[in-house]
Amino acid sequence: MAAEQRKLLEQLMGAGASSRHAQLSLSDPKVCRSYLVGICPHDLFTNTKQDLGPCPKVHSEPLKTEYETAADKSKHGFEYDYMRDMQKYIDECNRRIDAAQRRLEKTPDEIRQTNDL
């Protein structure tokens, strides 16, 4: 069954479509490092106001498996990049929250009108 589906997919996508990901290596700049380490920020909060849209980089399950089984993960430095990217995403979320809270804060005139009621 899987072989039939693969054959049909190759017919639709072309023979080179499945081999494109096979040619990539862990150090290729086209590969999403965040996906290899954990989860890509582009995959978080889809269909919400925080949606970043589709990731421009390649998410390859075989490369993720290769990375997870690698003996020396620290030599790549992907964890550092992942933490840096996640921190930027968290900072952006916090910035949006702060801006929304500032819009909700009452002015002194509004506070006075509320107290007068």
CSV table of C-alpha atoms in Angstrom, one decimal:
chain,number,residue,atom,x,y,z
A,1,MET,CA,0.0,0.0,0.0
A,2,ALA,CA,2.7,2.5,1.0
A,3,ALA,CA,4.7,1.6,-2.1
A,4,GLU,CA,1.7,2.3,-4.3
A,5,GLN,CA,1.2,5.7,-2.6
A,6,ARG,CA,4.9,6.5,-3.0
A,7,LYS,CA,4.7,5.6,-6.7
A,8,LEU,CA,1.6,7.7,-7.2
A,9,LEU,CA,3.2,10.6,-5.4
A,10,GLU,CA,6.3,10.4,-7.5
A,11,GLN,CA,4.1,10.5,-10.7
A,12,LEU,CA,2.4,13.6,-9.5
A,13,MET,CA,5.4,15.4,-8.0
A,14,GLY,CA,8.0,14.2,-10.4
A,15,ALA,CA,10.8,11.7,-9.7
A,16,GLY,CA,13.2,14.4,-8.2
A,17,ALA,CA,10.8,15.6,-5.5
A,18,SER,CA,11.6,12.8,-3.0
A,19,SER,CA,15.3,13.0,-3.6
A,20,ARG,CA,15.5,16.7,-2.9
A,21,HIS,CA,15.4,16.2,0.8
A,22,ALA,CA,17.9,13.3,0.6
A,23,GLN,CA,20.5,15.6,-0.8
A,24,LEU,CA,20.4,17.9,2.2
A,25,SER,CA,22.8,17.6,5.1
A,26,LEU,CA,22.4,18.8,8.7
A,27,SER,CA,24.7,21.8,8.1
A,28,ASP,CA,22.8,22.9,5.0
A,29,PRO,CA,21.4,26.5,5.5
A,30,LYS,CA,18.1,25.4,3.8
A,31,VAL,CA,17.3,23.1,6.7
A,32,CYS,CA,15.3,24.4,9.7
A,33,ARG,CA,17.5,24.0,12.7
A,34,SER,CA,14.6,24.7,15.1
A,35,TYR,CA,12.7,21.8,13.6
A,36,LEU,CA,15.7,19.5,14.1
A,37,VAL,CA,16.1,20.4,17.8
A,38,GLY,CA,12.4,20.7,18.8
A,39,ILE,CA,9.6,22.5,17.1
A,40,CYS,CA,9.7,25.2,14.6
A,41,PRO,CA,8.2,28.5,15.7
A,42,HIS,CA,6.4,28.7,12.4
A,43,ASP,CA,4.4,25.6,13.4
A,44,LEU,CA,3.3,27.1,16.7
A,45,PHE,CA,0.0,28.9,17.0
A,46,THR,CA,-1.1,28.4,13.4
A,47,ASN,CA,-4.3,30.2,12.5
A,48,THR,CA,-4.0,32.7,15.3
A,49,LYS,CA,-2.8,36.3,15.6
A,50,GLN,CA,0.6,34.9,16.5
A,51,ASP,CA,0.9,32.9,13.3
A,52,LEU,CA,4.2,33.4,11.6
A,53,GLY,CA,3.1,31.7,8.4
A,54,PRO,CA,4.8,28.8,6.7
A,55,CYS,CA,8.5,28.2,7.4
A,56,PRO,CA,10.8,29.1,4.5
A,57,LYS,CA,13.2,26.3,5.4
A,58,VAL,CA,13.0,22.5,4.9
A,59,HIS,CA,11.5,20.3,7.6
A,60,SER,CA,12.9,16.9,7.0
A,61,GLU,CA,12.0,14.0,9.2
A,62,PRO,CA,15.0,11.9,8.2
A,63,LEU,CA,17.4,14.7,9.1
A,64,LYS,CA,15.6,15.2,12.4
A,65,THR,CA,16.1,11.5,13.2
A,66,GLU,CA,19.7,11.8,12.1
A,67,TYR,CA,20.2,14.7,14.4
A,68,GLU,CA,18.5,13.0,17.4
A,69,THR,CA,20.8,9.9,17.0
A,70,ALA,CA,24.0,12.0,16.6
A,71,ALA,CA,26.5,11.4,19.3
A,72,ASP,CA,27.9,14.9,19.6
A,73,LYS,CA,24.9,17.3,19.2
A,74,SER,CA,26.7,20.3,20.8
A,75,LYS,CA,29.2,20.6,17.9
A,76,HIS,CA,26.5,21.9,15.6
A,77,GLY,CA,25.3,24.6,18.0
A,78,PHE,CA,21.7,24.0,17.0
A,79,GLU,CA,20.4,24.1,20.6
A,80,TYR,CA,21.8,27.6,21.0
A,81,ASP,CA,20.2,28.8,17.8
A,82,TYR,CA,16.9,27.1,18.9
A,83,MET,CA,17.0,28.9,22.3
A,84,ARG,CA,17.9,32.2,20.6
A,85,ASP,CA,15.0,31.9,18.1
A,86,MET,CA,12.5,30.9,20.8
A,87,GLN,CA,13.6,33.8,23.0
A,88,LYS,CA,13.1,36.2,20.1
A,89,TYR,CA,9.6,34.7,19.6
A,90,ILE,CA,8.8,35.0,23.3
A,91,ASP,CA,10.0,38.6,23.3
A,92,GLU,CA,7.8,39.4,20.4
A,93,CYS,CA,4.8,37.8,22.1
A,94,ASN,CA,5.5,39.8,25.3
A,95,ARG,CA,5.8,43.0,23.3
A,96,ARG,CA,2.4,42.4,21.7
A,97,ILE,CA,0.9,41.6,25.1
A,98,ASP,CA,2.4,44.8,26.6
A,99,ALA,CA,1.0,46.9,23.7
A,100,ALA,CA,-2.4,45.4,24.1
A,101,GLN,CA,-2.4,46.1,27.9
A,102,ARG,CA,-1.4,49.7,27.3
A,103,ARG,CA,-4.3,50.1,25.0
A,104,LEU,CA,-6.6,48.8,27.7
A,105,GLU,CA,-5.3,51.0,30.6
A,106,LYS,CA,-7.7,53.6,31.7
A,107,THR,CA,-6.7,57.3,31.5
A,108,PRO,CA,-7.0,59.5,34.6
A,109,ASP,CA,-10.1,61.1,33.1
A,110,GLU,CA,-11.8,57.6,32.7
A,111,ILE,CA,-10.9,56.7,36.2
A,112,ARG,CA,-12.5,59.9,37.5
A,113,GLN,CA,-15.6,59.3,35.5
A,114,THR,CA,-15.9,55.7,36.9
A,115,ASN,CA,-15.4,56.9,40.5
A,116,ASP,CA,-18.1,59.6,40.0
A,117,LEU,CA,-20.7,57.0,39.2
